[in-house]
């Protein structure tokens, strides 16, 4: 019988789970302390800082550095993959006990992950839009397309069958953009009353969110909803709308629930944003390591939670401490 | 067809933009002939030669070698046709050593295969032979040429041309940068090449010299041939007359005695490896020459006085008070002015106009804070007329002027600063006879206004004609100072080559 | 060889119109017309205002770059400088310092980075390309250390917001400021000793030294100018966004150089045209604006931008070679 | 001749040991020792092998860049070329073409991009910096159009994986291949006419034309070489990752130039040292490896890297006599 993973990973979506390939590491009970855990995001930004906060808190609960020694590396050069390979190979040579890595793209790091696995180092993935290699133990995070779906669903719930013109701020071309759009379109396509009149890239950054929104509204002054695949771009868009006196009039739907987005919802500048459970993702990484290496229990292939939409109605329910690292006492 | 000449150019024409540089030039040349090509700056000599070498495309006319017409659309084509050229503006590779330069573009390979390994050793042996045996000069074979002196670089250019063993060899003002001795070497070589049945075109502004080695002389004026005569029926005056279309007044202006009050006093100036214990004192309005061989330290001394390569020991007094010349700005503050020998490299700002180039050393005249274009035009225009610079106005790009006229602008640049001390390095290198005498007149005039002038030159006649006193440097020391009016070129030449100890000291250092 | 001495009227050049970039002006006009036809809303006051405002950061930095490039130098550190100075300014504001203090601090930091660049290049003799590239990397690193990768937000002091967001007689203040900077730069480059020194060094460094130009001092000053203008751009951007991003200005160095060269200032130095630079910067902004207006497919953006850069400089080349 | 440089032994110069980059060799050795002491695992066979393999892509591209820079040129398009060629190769393999066909296609595409660069620079007369920058942007755009931003995976043909992943007598094959390429490049640069022509153009382009060197042909050939080597690096990388990423090679252009210049090849052209380039490339890899081994805080990485670049070139400057 399936073990009840919900006890370990609150809110885990078992329907997201997939078959084991048989090529991943088998669980082992390791007694050496501290366990060395390599943590390797694709960059070190607001989002991953939040993930890291979750990781640290969960490690604290297990006794801090005596229990798990955390090694953090993130790409510093533009070509993220190269730096990630470097870090992984260094860690493999260094004989760490586990590696948690965020893949930027499909097929990324396959050989490094295989090599780690063959070296007896279990590899956990987090926030990886497309995890398609047979070696990783668990893919921790959420389904990026669920994020897009959540945005679209909020629109459907809010506007019903009213005709709505939508402008979309995409990120750079890549899996994050395509996955989120995939989910978004799945829902929206079922509701012909929503029309996407403009869809332009704003490179994930605020400055471009600003200028692209300005231009977008010049071409389509009648846009009623501005959807952004990342709050940074949405916040840039907000600046543009403020300048046009449209803030509050045009609905902004963001993604990631950054602090500022959260505040913007309180002020009514944003209509909604999607919280993807960044901190919980961090916690789940450590929980997974604990289960797999400290307790020697098997794990599901996907440890996904559902992204949550926040808008004016439920924003008050959001726990602000979820943004920062709060030192925990051992439980 | 043995009767057709080795080289035959017919109706050559060339224009730059709307400026006609050459028009209907005919030139025939046989093996064993040395053709002298003369003309004022800008007459078109180099342009004609560059066309013959394939460096410039021609707008009209035909070129035939041994009766066979050739296209000459690239320097390569020129080389293939057996034409070698020594360009007026040296065209060496500063990063390469002399061997690499001599073989540049036609490096020796172990086999015909295009990627075959080069035979460095053979090239170096060949280069050493050319330089020391053929040209009789000792040039450090494995130093990048950027580290060699101008005359060494000139000799490498010559070696490069010889090495191509072409039948037609063009020399565009090859002796401008050479010392007496080296010039003799070159003339000997020209005689040998002539005997070997090669044809040579020799371009120079040193007409006396040229008449000594040429069999025929062709004179260009404003892009047209104005004379083409066997050397037998020519003399310097005739050639000059043909060049400038009229007789030339005396080349050197009459000497004006310097004033009595002292201006510059140099004591025990030294710089390791360049010059040693140099002392002299000059009066206002005095023109002081410095002769000496390549590497004797004369321009190192001059540049030291301008603060470019500071001296290590010694003192300099100007108008009785000590001055520190550790940096160019110091020198300029003391109202020193310096005219470098290599105009193109160290003088002109090629992107800019005559007006710009003229005013750059003293922008104060264009306005205290705001520079006024109108003022620039005004100042430039006045100097252009005063110095007789040939150009279409202050707006003309400096690079469109001929060598001599560029030199006048360079001089004007410094006269504009009303210098106390004027340091001239090879002031008439590459300058035609008329311009030369104009430059001399300008220097003379400056001196008359109380400016002290120091001239470094490889041309002893120039020094004796222009200066009051001439010092001779040998291995960094001043070995003698002579009174120009009463001395002969031979004296200077002698002191330049002979170690001092073999001579009994001549006069006091201060003359 | 024959192209060596292309002569063109001096006065035209003095006023920065020449360096034969007429080709670009033509390309620019063609582009405008094309866009006007393709996107009816292109020629609306609102849009043109937006375009100008979007061109501001690149334009302001490009003014500095025009001096640098006219001096035969290059500066890759401008983007990082923009980010770093923007962050410091934002941070000081958040810490409650007054607007003037915060802004001056930002500009001073920009000047400081310029001094470092200048010293590395003149005193140590590192090639400008490498020196400024290293400084680019280091300052971006400092930004990361300083922010831990998290934006600095809440720079919403009304007085500060004025700089980037308010209007003066219908014209956005940043645009007004840019025009003022342009006028100053124009005067500095074409009507002062300093400007002549800069172009002299670019034209013939050895000769410049021999006419008594303090080349090292001038070089350092030029990199300081570049740094200060980058900082100024950083401040305007921060004011527009009311926050400062660690990744701000990434890749600006290339956009800026493109703008300058498209404008007609050659990398070989000696000549510089500030008018051209303005056109170059605006052209880049127009292209991006057009892509958005026409809702061009994301994947094609870079292809279009790169191609238009090529077309612009090519037009320029052909325009010149006809002159020869 | 404004300044005069120091003399150095002829052969050293010929073999490119010179350009006085001994300073870098020293800096490099110091770095190795320091790392050896700080990170005990640094001097393990496993780690050193990895470092070398990590240095391969930059090194191979930098060999080409050494020719380009020795010719006083610059090539910013190498990173995009690597990405595009890698993708095409991977795609052909996935479509079932044989390994040789796929690889040759990739190399041919690299050569093609080189030809475009060369033609833009020689025939149209666009500055190398701008030409290659535009091509960099365009080819990256083509990558996006071609992949829609999604990597091409499944290039796992065993024969193909050999290129990037297998070992020869304990040495990784990519390293072996790099050594072979180095030897070939070394011969080409220092022992053939072509090499002399390249350096001649870099030393004095006008003179090069005057001595009859077909400068345009040579230039194009050099950019082709750069393109082919970028493609080769792209193929090795693809084989190593068993997939081709659209974002691959981003920012390589600067890493490559840094490697070449750190090695001692000046951007002013006329001199080039391939030995130095190897040292430069490995040095960069060692630094990044060290940062990981010592688990240096991510935020400090760029500061350290930039600083080490500065230290390396500074050591170099002080090692030779100032201003050559
Ligand atoms: N590349 C060029 N572009 C424009 N004008 C040129 C160019 N080369 C030469 N000229 C012009 O053509 C004319 C002839 O120049 P040329 O160099 O042939 O004169 P020259 O007889 O060699 O003078 P000099 O005795 O000073 O060497 C001059 O007016 C010169 O300004
Ligand atoms: N920058 C320098 N550094 C070291 N030595 C130098 C430098 N410049 C000149 N020298 C040396 O000083 C001595 C004099 O050089 P200088 O150029 O003054 O000779 P010169 O007589 O002026 O030659 P020219 O006939 O070219 O004027 C030579 O031995 C030269 O090698
Ligand atoms: Mg001439
Ligand atoms: Mg000298």
Coordinates of C-alpha atoms in Angstrom, one line a residue, chain C residues 56-57 60 160 163-165 173-175 177-178 181 229 231-241:
Chain C
X56 CA 16.7 57.9 -22.1
X57 CA 19.0 55.5 -20.2
X60 CA 22.5 59.3 -21.5
X160 CA 12.7 61.5 -5.9
X163 CA 13.1 62.9 -11.5
X164 CA 11.9 59.9 -13.5
X165 CA 8.1 60.2 -13.5
X173 CA 11.3 65.2 -17.0
X174 CA 13.9 62.5 -17.8
X175 CA 13.7 63.5 -21.4
X177 CA 17.2 66.2 -18.3
X178 CA 18.6 64.2 -21.2
X181 CA 22.9 66.6 -20.6
X229 CA 26.5 59.6 -16.7
X231 CA 25.1 56.8 -12.5
X232 CA 22.7 59.5 -13.7
X233 CA 20.9 57.0 -15.9
X234 CA 20.8 54.6 -13.0
X235 CA 19.2 57.3 -10.8
X236 CA 16.6 58.1 -13.4
X237 CA 15.8 54.4 -13.9
X238 CA 15.5 53.9 -10.1
X239 CA 13.2 56.8 -9.8
X240 CA 11.0 55.5 -12.6
X241 CA 10.8 52.0 -11.0

